[in-house]
Amino acid sequence: MDLIDKVKTKSNELIDRGLNRNVRIAVTGLSGAGKTAFTTSMINQLLQAPIEEHLTFFSVNAQSRMQACKLTQHQELHIPSFDYSGALTHLISDSPQWPESTRNVSQAQIKCRFRVGHRWIKKLQSDSTVTVEIVDYPGEWLLDLPLLAMDYKSWSKACIKYLNSERRKQYTEGIQNKIRAFDYKSLQDETALAKELKGVANEYRASLSSYRNDYNDYGLALPGRFILPGALADAPTLDFFPVLNEDLLSLDWEQFEQNSSLKVLEKRFNYYKEKVIKPFFEEYFTKVDRQIVLIDTCSVLESGYESYQDLKDTVERLLEGFSYGRSNWLKRLFSPSIDKLMIATTKVDLVPPDQHSAMESFMQKMVAQAKNNVGYEGVEVETMAISAVATSEPVATEHEGEKLLCVKGIEEHSGESVIHYPGRVPSKGLSRQEWNDLDIDFAPFAIPELSEDEALPHIRMDKVIEFLIGDKFI
Ligand SMILES: Nc1nc2c(ncn2[C@@H]2O[C@H](COP(=O)(O)OP(=O)(O)OP(=O)(O)O)[C@@H](O)[C@H]2O)c(=O)[nH]1
Ligand SMILES: [Mg+2]
């Protein structure tokens, strides 16, 4: 390599580094929100971008500057690869299926080569590469973040409040009585105690899990690994439960022996914080540049007022993690670097297009407080109504002399093409009465026949991609 080439290579490296061409995106949302479908579609749209130039609102693509995109091996070799080809094969097979539910963290890396558009920089370097990393992890694990700011006693107090709401009480009364009768002072043989704790903890988890199965609700009282243990299934660190006796909570715990049941439980709680939650956030949270939170507003609208309230609380807690300036403890621990956050309502292919804005606005109202907190700290926040894989197309019909937009898709059971009107999507928060009167039904459609050679049909994925990574393609 002669001197000029060397200088050129060096200056390209410097430009790349200076412009920070790596972008790491965390895809977050509660179970079933559509994270895996989103990740699959995002990869698919990027891989097809240079071929089809179909992403109208993804500026580098619209300007025909995208040259090539390919999936590559990520550097963090201990993190499993996102199974893109498995997910795509499921979607495009003869009997198409949605990807399976995610149980662990995984990562995908896509390298996008593009022609530089910036009129100064392109004099030095004609083309460049953006490396996009996407992390898919169970949203439940993110909900453990607030636990880091609590000790065992304050967590127990928070649990009492949570467990005694009207509808949770029905599920947890039995185990609550058992826990209240637990002997916290006893000094038992370690093995016997471990066995006893496991028994009570199993029952505690089971009662809350059955509640959660019925209501898809999350709360502090059910730490993330209790729902999805991943590699920790059966590990003793998960064998803890809160103290529910008010009188015990008002005592000074210094008087308890180190090997008392209470101290052992406290140690397990602290171990969970130190060895499970903290490393998880250090590993996945610190290095994230951009975040997308997916919300399944359709199922909230179908499930009613309580689910709405629960999801609202959950999203607020979920986004608390982004309020960097306010939570100094979090800043000290991780100094996260997220500068853009997208909050998207998913599956809008189930909604006629003239109601997408109502859907977005309803979700916006639901997350307004959380969004405000985050935006306040200087993170750019945007909301959108999207569909990772569109299963329908809009059709105009007539109802009582009025034009009515509906969605047309394939009915799951019969395989027939059907037209569906889901009802009117509210554009603002509803009163209790309005919730009771709400008549809405988003019938899911089957996945239509898809081709491997074409990008997956979607709604506004190009706008999401532009928001998340568009600025990197200078
Ligand atoms: N109509 C429609 N349905 C979707 C779309 N995305 C997801 N779904 C539906 O939502 C279900 C859940 O989607 P996933 O992508 O598996 O959700 P997830 O957030 O990864 O869920 P977990 O892995 O269980 O945490 C799918 O099985 C589909 O039924 C979409 O764009 N349109
Ligand atoms: Mg998933």
Short mmCIF file of C-alpha atoms and ligand atoms in Angstrom, two decimals:
data_model
loop_
_atom_site.label_atom_id
_atom_site.label_comp_id
_atom_site.label_asym_id
_atom_site.label_seq_id
_atom_site.Cartn_x
_atom_site.Cartn_y
_atom_site.Cartn_z
CA MET A 1 0.00 0.00 0.00
CA ASP A 2 1.54 3.35 -0.96
CA LEU A 3 1.52 6.37 1.28
CA ILE A 4 -1.54 7.98 -0.34
CA ASP A 5 -3.58 4.78 0.07
CA LYS A 6 -2.42 4.49 3.66
CA VAL A 7 -3.48 8.05 4.41
CA LYS A 8 -6.80 7.46 2.68
CA THR A 9 -7.48 4.26 4.63
CA LYS A 10 -6.53 5.97 7.86
CA SER A 11 -8.74 8.98 7.16
CA ASN A 12 -11.67 6.67 6.26
CA GLU A 13 -11.20 4.86 9.54
CA LEU A 14 -11.14 8.14 11.41
CA ILE A 15 -14.26 9.39 9.64
CA ASP A 16 -16.06 6.14 10.40
CA ARG A 17 -15.06 6.27 14.01
CA GLY A 18 -15.77 9.97 14.32
CA LEU A 19 -19.21 9.52 12.83
CA ASN A 20 -19.95 6.50 14.99
CA ARG A 21 -21.32 4.13 12.40
CA ASN A 22 -22.45 1.46 14.84
CA VAL A 23 -25.99 1.62 16.07
CA ARG A 24 -27.35 -0.77 18.65
CA ILE A 25 -31.10 -1.06 18.95
CA ALA A 26 -32.98 -2.71 21.78
CA VAL A 27 -36.40 -4.03 20.86
CA THR A 28 -38.55 -4.07 23.96
CA GLY A 29 -42.11 -4.86 24.81
CA LEU A 30 -44.15 -7.18 26.93
CA SER A 31 -44.74 -10.75 25.89
CA GLY A 32 -46.74 -10.95 22.70
CA ALA A 33 -46.25 -7.28 21.83
CA GLY A 34 -44.62 -8.24 18.54
CA LYS A 35 -40.85 -7.95 19.22
CA THR A 36 -39.75 -10.99 17.24
CA ALA A 37 -42.05 -10.17 14.33
CA PHE A 38 -40.66 -6.62 14.38
CA THR A 39 -37.02 -7.74 14.49
CA THR A 40 -37.63 -10.21 11.65
CA SER A 41 -39.34 -7.56 9.55
CA MET A 42 -36.70 -4.91 10.24
CA ILE A 43 -33.92 -7.27 9.14
CA ASN A 44 -35.95 -8.32 6.12
CA GLN A 45 -36.71 -4.73 5.07
CA LEU A 46 -33.01 -3.81 5.35
CA LEU A 47 -31.83 -6.87 3.42
CA GLN A 48 -34.32 -6.11 0.64
CA ALA A 49 -33.64 -2.35 0.64
CA PRO A 50 -30.84 -2.30 -1.98
CA ILE A 51 -32.80 -4.69 -4.23
CA GLU A 52 -36.29 -3.18 -4.13
CA GLU A 53 -35.68 0.40 -2.98
CA HIS A 54 -39.13 0.07 -1.47
CA LEU A 55 -38.69 2.02 1.77
CA THR A 56 -40.10 5.38 0.74
CA PHE A 57 -39.50 7.15 4.04
CA PHE A 58 -36.07 5.66 4.70
CA SER A 59 -34.13 8.47 3.08
CA VAL A 60 -30.92 6.63 2.14
CA ASN A 61 -33.07 4.06 0.34
CA ALA A 62 -35.36 6.61 -1.29
CA GLN A 63 -32.25 8.42 -2.58
CA SER A 64 -30.98 5.12 -4.09
CA ARG A 65 -27.82 5.32 -1.97
CA MET A 66 -28.12 1.92 -0.28
CA GLN A 67 -25.71 -0.44 -2.01
CA ALA A 68 -25.77 -3.73 -0.11
CA CYS A 69 -27.00 -5.10 3.19
CA LYS A 70 -26.11 -8.43 4.73
CA LEU A 71 -26.45 -10.31 7.98
CA THR A 72 -23.09 -10.75 9.69
CA GLN A 73 -21.72 -12.32 12.87
CA HIS A 74 -21.90 -10.01 15.88
CA GLN A 75 -18.86 -9.48 18.08
CA GLU A 76 -20.44 -10.43 21.41
CA LEU A 77 -19.97 -14.14 20.83
CA HIS A 78 -21.58 -15.19 24.10
CA ILE A 79 -24.96 -13.83 22.98
CA PRO A 80 -27.01 -16.23 20.82
CA SER A 81 -27.76 -15.12 17.26
CA PHE A 82 -31.28 -14.04 16.45
CA ASP A 83 -32.77 -16.83 14.36
CA TYR A 84 -33.73 -14.71 11.36
CA SER A 85 -33.85 -17.51 8.82
CA GLY A 86 -35.95 -19.66 11.17
CA ALA A 87 -38.42 -16.83 11.73
CA LEU A 88 -38.63 -16.01 8.02
CA THR A 89 -39.05 -19.66 7.06
CA HIS A 90 -41.97 -19.89 9.47
CA LEU A 91 -43.59 -16.82 7.90
CA ILE A 92 -43.19 -17.79 4.26
CA SER A 93 -43.82 -21.54 4.53
CA ASP A 94 -46.80 -23.22 2.82
CA SER A 95 -48.68 -23.12 6.09
CA PRO A 96 -47.30 -19.82 7.42
CA GLN A 97 -46.82 -19.30 11.13
CA TRP A 98 -45.71 -16.49 13.39
CA PRO A 99 -42.31 -16.89 15.06
CA GLU A 100 -42.27 -18.71 18.37
CA SER A 101 -42.34 -16.89 21.68
CA THR A 102 -38.90 -15.64 22.78
CA ARG A 103 -37.38 -17.07 25.93
CA ASN A 104 -33.92 -15.53 25.93
CA VAL A 105 -31.75 -12.70 24.71
CA SER A 106 -30.56 -12.83 21.12
CA GLN A 107 -28.83 -10.49 18.76
CA ALA A 108 -28.63 -9.83 15.02
CA GLN A 109 -26.08 -7.74 13.16
CA ILE A 110 -26.61 -6.26 9.72
CA LYS A 111 -23.99 -4.38 7.77
CA CYS A 112 -25.36 -1.77 5.38
CA ARG A 113 -23.05 -0.38 2.71
CA PHE A 114 -24.13 2.95 1.26
CA ARG A 115 -22.95 5.84 -0.88
CA VAL A 116 -22.09 8.88 1.20
CA GLY A 117 -24.48 11.77 0.51
CA HIS A 118 -22.87 14.54 2.54
CA ARG A 119 -21.25 16.93 0.10
CA TRP A 120 -18.06 17.48 2.12
CA ILE A 121 -17.54 14.00 3.46
CA LYS A 122 -18.07 12.33 0.09
CA LYS A 123 -15.00 14.17 -1.21
CA LEU A 124 -12.95 12.14 1.27
CA GLN A 125 -14.90 8.93 1.18
CA SER A 126 -17.38 7.84 -1.48
CA ASP A 127 -19.03 5.07 0.46
CA SER A 128 -19.30 3.81 4.00
CA THR A 129 -20.90 1.13 6.18
CA VAL A 130 -23.37 1.31 9.02
CA THR A 131 -23.45 -1.68 11.37
CA VAL A 132 -26.88 -2.19 12.87
CA GLU A 133 -27.19 -4.44 15.90
CA ILE A 134 -30.61 -5.46 17.09
CA VAL A 135 -31.20 -7.04 20.47
CA ASP A 136 -34.38 -8.96 21.19
CA TYR A 137 -34.98 -9.71 24.85
CA PRO A 138 -37.94 -10.60 27.01
CA GLY A 139 -39.55 -7.36 28.14
CA GLU A 140 -40.26 -8.94 31.50
CA TRP A 141 -36.58 -8.72 32.39
CA LEU A 142 -36.49 -5.00 31.83
CA LEU A 143 -39.16 -4.61 34.47
CA ASP A 144 -36.66 -5.59 37.17
CA LEU A 145 -34.89 -2.28 36.85
CA PRO A 146 -36.75 -0.58 39.74
CA LEU A 147 -35.75 -3.45 42.04
CA LEU A 148 -32.18 -2.19 41.92
CA ALA A 149 -33.22 0.89 43.84
CA MET A 150 -34.91 -1.15 46.59
CA ASP A 151 -33.78 -3.23 49.52
CA TYR A 152 -35.56 -6.37 50.65
CA LYS A 153 -37.68 -4.48 53.15
CA SER A 154 -38.89 -1.78 50.75
CA TRP A 155 -39.55 -4.42 48.10
CA SER A 156 -41.67 -6.36 50.61
CA LYS A 157 -43.68 -3.25 51.43
CA ALA A 158 -44.31 -2.58 47.74
CA CYS A 159 -45.43 -6.20 47.30
CA ILE A 160 -48.04 -5.94 50.06
CA LYS A 161 -49.69 -3.11 48.18
CA TYR A 162 -49.51 -4.91 44.87
CA LEU A 163 -50.75 -8.29 46.10
CA ASN A 164 -53.80 -6.86 47.81
CA SER A 165 -55.57 -5.22 44.89
CA GLU A 166 -59.06 -6.63 44.55
CA ARG A 167 -58.41 -8.93 41.65
CA ARG A 168 -54.93 -10.09 42.72
CA LYS A 169 -56.14 -11.00 46.18
CA GLN A 170 -58.28 -13.81 44.80
CA TYR A 171 -55.19 -15.45 43.36
CA THR A 172 -52.77 -14.82 46.21
CA GLU A 173 -54.80 -15.07 49.42
CA GLY A 174 -53.73 -18.67 50.14
CA ILE A 175 -50.02 -18.07 49.67
CA GLN A 176 -50.20 -14.74 51.48
CA ASN A 177 -51.56 -16.54 54.57
CA LYS A 178 -48.83 -19.13 54.31
CA ILE A 179 -46.11 -16.49 54.03
CA ARG A 180 -47.52 -14.56 56.97
CA ALA A 181 -47.30 -17.71 59.08
CA PHE A 182 -43.68 -18.30 58.06
CA ASP A 183 -41.17 -18.45 60.89
CA TYR A 184 -38.55 -15.83 59.99
CA LYS A 185 -36.54 -16.25 63.17
CA SER A 186 -35.97 -19.99 62.86
CA LEU A 187 -32.39 -21.15 62.59
CA GLN A 188 -32.52 -24.28 60.52
CA ASP A 189 -30.07 -26.56 58.91
CA GLU A 190 -29.11 -24.99 55.53
CA THR A 191 -30.37 -27.83 53.37
CA ALA A 192 -33.69 -28.09 55.17
CA LEU A 193 -34.18 -24.34 54.94
CA ALA A 194 -33.31 -24.28 51.23
CA LYS A 195 -35.95 -26.93 50.64
CA GLU A 196 -38.57 -25.09 52.64
CA LEU A 197 -37.85 -21.79 50.88
CA LYS A 198 -38.08 -23.45 47.48
CA GLY A 199 -41.48 -24.90 48.37
CA VAL A 200 -42.96 -21.56 49.47
CA ALA A 201 -41.29 -19.64 46.63
CA ASN A 202 -42.67 -22.11 44.08
CA GLU A 203 -46.15 -21.63 45.43
CA TYR A 204 -45.72 -17.86 45.49
CA ARG A 205 -44.57 -17.81 41.86
CA ALA A 206 -47.31 -20.19 40.78
CA SER A 207 -50.09 -18.07 42.28
CA LEU A 208 -48.84 -14.92 40.58
CA SER A 209 -48.13 -16.70 37.32
CA SER A 210 -51.69 -17.98 37.12
CA TYR A 211 -52.92 -14.44 37.78
CA ARG A 212 -50.60 -13.20 35.07
CA ASN A 213 -51.77 -15.82 32.61
CA ASP A 214 -55.32 -14.60 33.06
CA TYR A 215 -54.53 -10.89 32.94
CA ASN A 216 -51.16 -10.58 31.20
CA ASP A 217 -50.20 -8.17 33.94
CA TYR A 218 -46.77 -7.56 35.44
CA GLY A 219 -45.68 -6.10 38.71
CA LEU A 220 -42.82 -5.65 41.11
CA ALA A 221 -44.01 -8.59 43.16
CA LEU A 222 -43.16 -10.90 40.28
CA PRO A 223 -39.53 -10.31 39.29
CA GLY A 224 -38.70 -10.91 35.62
CA ARG A 225 -36.82 -14.17 36.11
CA PHE A 226 -39.76 -15.57 38.08
CA ILE A 227 -41.74 -15.39 34.83
CA LEU A 228 -38.95 -16.31 32.43
CA PRO A 229 -36.04 -17.85 34.33
CA GLY A 230 -33.89 -18.49 31.24
CA ALA A 231 -30.74 -20.27 32.43
CA LEU A 232 -31.76 -19.72 36.07
CA ALA A 233 -34.59 -22.26 36.16
CA ASP A 234 -34.42 -23.96 39.55
CA ALA A 235 -31.52 -21.79 40.80
CA PRO A 236 -31.74 -21.04 44.57
CA THR A 237 -31.40 -17.29 43.97
CA LEU A 238 -34.99 -17.34 42.69
CA ASP A 239 -36.24 -18.96 45.90
CA PHE A 240 -37.33 -15.87 47.75
CA PHE A 241 -40.60 -14.13 48.48
CA PRO A 242 -41.57 -10.92 50.28
CA VAL A 243 -42.12 -10.47 54.00
CA LEU A 244 -45.82 -9.76 54.37
CA ASN A 245 -46.15 -9.27 58.14
CA GLU A 246 -46.50 -5.57 58.87
CA ASP A 247 -45.17 -5.95 62.43
CA LEU A 248 -42.03 -7.67 61.20
CA LEU A 249 -41.50 -4.94 58.63
CA SER A 250 -41.53 -2.32 61.37
CA LEU A 251 -38.73 -4.08 63.30
CA ASP A 252 -35.02 -3.39 63.06
CA TRP A 253 -33.64 -6.44 61.28
CA GLU A 254 -30.20 -6.07 62.81
CA GLN A 255 -31.40 -8.23 65.70
CA PHE A 256 -31.87 -11.26 63.42
CA GLU A 257 -29.16 -13.91 63.26
CA GLN A 258 -27.26 -14.15 59.98
CA ASN A 259 -28.51 -17.71 59.44
CA SER A 260 -32.15 -16.93 60.32
CA SER A 261 -34.72 -17.50 57.58
CA LEU A 262 -35.20 -13.75 57.25
CA LYS A 263 -31.53 -13.04 56.64
CA VAL A 264 -31.26 -15.93 54.20
CA LEU A 265 -34.20 -14.54 52.22
CA GLU A 266 -32.65 -11.09 52.29
CA LYS A 267 -29.37 -12.52 50.98
CA ARG A 268 -31.17 -14.20 48.10
CA PHE A 269 -32.95 -11.01 47.16
CA ASN A 270 -29.62 -9.12 47.23
CA TYR A 271 -27.93 -11.86 45.25
CA TYR A 272 -30.66 -11.64 42.60
CA LYS A 273 -30.06 -7.89 42.34
CA GLU A 274 -26.27 -8.11 42.24
CA LYS A 275 -25.74 -11.23 40.15
CA VAL A 276 -28.76 -11.27 37.88
CA ILE A 277 -30.32 -7.86 37.36
CA LYS A 278 -27.18 -5.72 37.47
CA PRO A 279 -25.10 -7.77 35.00
CA PHE A 280 -28.09 -7.94 32.65
CA PHE A 281 -28.41 -4.18 32.52
CA GLU A 282 -24.66 -3.66 32.34
CA GLU A 283 -24.49 -6.02 29.40
CA TYR A 284 -27.53 -4.92 27.41
CA PHE A 285 -28.48 -1.51 28.60
CA THR A 286 -25.29 0.50 28.70
CA LYS A 287 -24.40 -0.02 25.08
CA VAL A 288 -27.83 0.61 23.57
CA ASP A 289 -28.09 3.68 21.33
CA ARG A 290 -31.69 3.47 20.27
CA GLN A 291 -34.72 1.83 21.77
CA ILE A 292 -38.10 0.79 20.44
CA VAL A 293 -40.89 -0.10 22.84
CA LEU A 294 -43.71 -2.05 21.24
CA ILE A 295 -47.22 -1.92 22.65
CA ASP A 296 -50.11 -4.13 21.62
CA THR A 297 -52.89 -1.56 21.88
CA CYS A 298 -55.34 -3.85 20.06
CA SER A 299 -55.36 -6.40 22.87
CA VAL A 300 -55.60 -3.66 25.51
CA LEU A 301 -58.67 -2.23 23.80
CA GLU A 302 -60.21 -5.68 23.69
CA SER A 303 -59.37 -6.50 27.31
CA GLY A 304 -60.88 -3.48 29.05
CA TYR A 305 -60.24 -0.90 31.71
CA GLU A 306 -58.19 -2.87 34.25
CA SER A 307 -55.80 -4.15 31.61
CA TYR A 308 -55.45 -0.62 30.34
CA GLN A 309 -54.53 0.65 33.81
CA ASP A 310 -52.10 -2.21 34.36
CA LEU A 311 -50.38 -1.69 31.04
CA LYS A 312 -50.19 2.04 31.62
CA ASP A 313 -48.44 1.47 34.97
CA THR A 314 -46.16 -1.11 33.46
CA VAL A 315 -45.11 1.11 30.58
CA GLU A 316 -44.40 3.92 33.00
CA ARG A 317 -42.15 1.63 35.01
CA LEU A 318 -40.59 0.26 31.86
CA LEU A 319 -39.72 3.73 30.68
CA GLU A 320 -38.52 4.89 34.07
CA GLY A 321 -35.27 3.29 33.05
CA PHE A 322 -34.81 6.04 30.51
CA SER A 323 -35.23 8.94 32.91
CA TYR A 324 -31.51 9.21 33.29
CA GLY A 325 -31.18 12.63 34.79
CA ARG A 326 -33.72 11.98 37.50
CA SER A 327 -32.49 8.65 38.71
CA ASN A 328 -28.95 9.23 39.80
CA TRP A 329 -28.49 5.72 41.05
CA LEU A 330 -29.17 4.45 37.57
CA LYS A 331 -26.86 6.95 35.98
CA ARG A 332 -24.10 5.98 38.37
CA LEU A 333 -24.56 2.32 37.63
CA PHE A 334 -24.87 2.23 33.89
CA SER A 335 -24.61 5.68 32.32
CA PRO A 336 -26.84 4.54 29.44
CA SER A 337 -26.51 6.20 26.11
CA ILE A 338 -29.92 6.02 24.48
CA ASP A 339 -30.69 9.17 22.56
CA LYS A 340 -33.76 8.11 20.59
CA LEU A 341 -36.81 6.23 21.73
CA MET A 342 -39.70 5.06 19.58
CA ILE A 343 -42.93 3.97 21.24
CA ALA A 344 -44.96 2.09 18.65
CA THR A 345 -48.38 0.54 18.71
CA THR A 346 -48.13 -2.73 16.77
CA LYS A 347 -50.46 -4.83 14.58
CA VAL A 348 -52.28 -1.86 13.03
CA ASP A 349 -52.94 -3.99 9.97
CA LEU A 350 -55.96 -5.12 12.01
CA VAL A 351 -57.29 -1.56 11.95
CA PRO A 352 -58.71 0.28 8.88
CA PRO A 353 -56.24 2.97 7.74
CA ASP A 354 -58.53 5.90 8.54
CA GLN A 355 -58.35 4.82 12.20
CA HIS A 356 -54.57 4.47 12.49
CA SER A 357 -54.23 8.01 13.78
CA ALA A 358 -56.90 7.37 16.43
CA MET A 359 -54.99 4.26 17.48
CA GLU A 360 -51.74 6.19 17.73
CA SER A 361 -53.39 8.98 19.62
CA PHE A 362 -55.03 6.55 22.09
CA MET A 363 -51.66 4.94 22.75
CA GLN A 364 -50.03 8.37 23.02
CA LYS A 365 -52.47 9.33 25.78
CA MET A 366 -51.77 6.05 27.54
CA VAL A 367 -48.01 6.65 27.60
CA ALA A 368 -48.15 10.46 27.89
CA GLN A 369 -46.77 10.63 31.40
CA ALA A 370 -44.01 8.13 30.72
CA LYS A 371 -43.14 9.84 27.44
CA ASN A 372 -43.02 13.19 29.11
CA ASN A 373 -40.60 11.95 31.75
CA VAL A 374 -38.28 10.53 29.15
CA GLY A 375 -38.47 13.46 26.73
CA TYR A 376 -37.73 15.77 29.59
CA GLU A 377 -34.30 14.21 29.96
CA GLY A 378 -33.29 15.07 26.42
CA VAL A 379 -34.08 11.79 24.70
CA GLU A 380 -35.82 12.23 21.35
CA VAL A 381 -39.13 10.40 21.63
CA GLU A 382 -41.57 9.58 18.83
CA THR A 383 -44.76 7.52 18.67
CA MET A 384 -46.13 5.63 15.67
CA ALA A 385 -48.75 3.06 14.62
CA ILE A 386 -47.03 0.23 12.75
CA SER A 387 -47.32 -3.30 11.51
CA ALA A 388 -44.25 -5.50 11.13
CA VAL A 389 -46.05 -7.95 8.86
CA ALA A 390 -49.29 -6.73 7.34
CA THR A 391 -51.92 -9.44 7.03
CA SER A 392 -54.66 -7.31 5.51
CA GLU A 393 -55.46 -4.71 2.91
CA PRO A 394 -57.94 -1.85 3.21
CA VAL A 395 -61.28 -1.99 1.39
CA ALA A 396 -63.97 0.65 1.12
CA THR A 397 -67.52 -0.57 1.76
CA GLU A 398 -70.85 1.13 2.29
CA HIS A 399 -72.86 1.00 5.48
CA GLU A 400 -76.25 2.72 5.77
CA GLY A 401 -75.37 4.96 2.85
CA GLU A 402 -72.01 5.99 4.35
CA LYS A 403 -68.57 5.03 3.13
CA LEU A 404 -66.90 2.69 5.62
CA LEU A 405 -63.25 1.62 5.50
CA CYS A 406 -62.68 -1.98 6.53
CA VAL A 407 -59.81 -4.49 6.43
CA LYS A 408 -59.74 -7.56 4.21
CA GLY A 409 -57.72 -10.66 5.01
CA ILE A 410 -57.82 -14.43 5.22
CA GLU A 411 -59.92 -15.91 7.96
CA GLU A 412 -57.77 -18.23 10.08
CA HIS A 413 -60.17 -21.16 10.35
CA SER A 414 -61.82 -21.24 6.95
CA GLY A 415 -58.97 -19.90 4.81
CA GLU A 416 -61.59 -17.72 3.07
CA SER A 417 -61.09 -14.07 2.20
CA VAL A 418 -63.21 -11.95 4.58
CA ILE A 419 -63.94 -8.29 5.16
CA HIS A 420 -63.94 -7.08 8.75
CA TYR A 421 -64.88 -3.88 10.54
CA PRO A 422 -63.40 -3.89 14.06
CA GLY A 423 -65.49 -1.02 15.44
CA ARG A 424 -64.47 2.55 16.22
CA VAL A 425 -61.06 2.94 17.86
CA PRO A 426 -61.14 5.66 20.55
CA SER A 427 -58.62 8.47 20.15
CA LYS A 428 -58.46 9.42 23.82
CA GLY A 429 -58.65 7.92 27.28
CA LEU A 430 -62.03 6.48 28.25
CA SER A 431 -64.15 6.72 31.36
CA ARG A 432 -65.17 3.52 33.15
CA GLN A 433 -68.60 3.72 31.47
CA GLU A 434 -67.07 4.26 28.04
CA TRP A 435 -64.88 1.21 28.62
CA ASN A 436 -67.96 -0.84 29.44
CA ASP A 437 -69.71 0.39 26.30
CA LEU A 438 -66.70 -0.13 24.03
CA ASP A 439 -67.62 -2.52 21.23
CA ILE A 440 -64.42 -3.55 19.54
CA ASP A 441 -63.12 -6.76 18.02
CA PHE A 442 -59.86 -7.08 16.09
CA ALA A 443 -60.23 -10.46 14.45
CA PRO A 444 -56.71 -11.67 13.65
CA PHE A 445 -56.17 -12.76 10.05
CA ALA A 446 -54.03 -15.64 8.84
CA ILE A 447 -50.64 -14.73 7.36
CA PRO A 448 -51.09 -14.33 3.60
CA GLU A 449 -48.94 -16.17 1.09
CA LEU A 450 -45.55 -14.44 1.11
CA SER A 451 -42.57 -14.68 -1.20
CA GLU A 452 -38.98 -15.04 -0.13
CA ASP A 453 -37.93 -12.73 -2.96
CA GLU A 454 -39.99 -9.79 -1.85
CA ALA A 455 -39.89 -7.65 1.26
CA LEU A 456 -42.49 -8.55 3.89
CA PRO A 457 -45.62 -6.41 3.57
CA HIS A 458 -45.65 -3.86 6.39
CA ILE A 459 -47.11 -0.60 7.61
CA ARG A 460 -44.70 2.28 8.33
CA MET A 461 -41.65 0.13 8.95
CA ASP A 462 -39.79 2.57 6.68
CA LYS A 463 -40.66 5.46 8.99
CA VAL A 464 -39.56 3.50 12.04
CA ILE A 465 -36.28 2.54 10.39
CA GLU A 466 -35.67 6.15 9.36
CA PHE A 467 -36.25 7.31 12.92
CA LEU A 468 -34.05 4.64 14.46
CA ILE A 469 -31.07 4.67 12.11
CA GLY A 470 -31.69 7.15 9.27
CA ASP A 471 -29.29 9.78 10.65
CA LYS A 472 -26.36 7.35 10.51
CA PHE A 473 -26.44 7.26 6.70
CA ILE A 474 -24.87 10.65 6.11
N1 LIG B 1 -51.61 -8.94 12.48
C1 LIG B 1 -50.40 -8.87 13.01
N2 LIG B 1 -50.10 -9.66 14.05
C2 LIG B 1 -48.86 -9.57 14.57
C3 LIG B 1 -47.87 -8.68 14.08
N3 LIG B 1 -46.75 -8.82 14.83
C4 LIG B 1 -47.03 -9.77 15.74
N4 LIG B 1 -48.30 -10.24 15.60
C5 LIG B 1 -49.01 -11.24 16.42
O1 LIG B 1 -48.54 -11.17 17.73
C6 LIG B 1 -47.99 -12.41 18.15
C7 LIG B 1 -46.78 -12.18 19.00
O2 LIG B 1 -45.74 -11.66 18.21
P1 LIG B 1 -44.20 -11.88 18.61
O3 LIG B 1 -43.39 -11.13 17.63
O4 LIG B 1 -43.91 -13.30 18.82
O5 LIG B 1 -44.23 -11.14 20.00
P2 LIG B 1 -43.04 -11.05 21.05
O6 LIG B 1 -43.12 -9.69 21.63
O7 LIG B 1 -41.76 -11.44 20.42
O8 LIG B 1 -43.52 -12.10 22.13
P3 LIG B 1 -42.61 -12.96 23.14
O9 LIG B 1 -41.51 -13.54 22.35
O10 LIG B 1 -43.57 -13.99 23.66
O11 LIG B 1 -42.13 -12.01 24.20
C8 LIG B 1 -47.68 -13.15 16.85
O12 LIG B 1 -47.70 -14.53 17.07
C9 LIG B 1 -48.80 -12.68 15.96
O13 LIG B 1 -49.96 -13.40 16.22
C10 LIG B 1 -48.23 -7.84 12.97
O14 LIG B 1 -47.46 -7.00 12.48
N5 LIG B 1 -49.51 -7.98 12.49
MG MG B 2 -40.45 -12.84 20.76
#
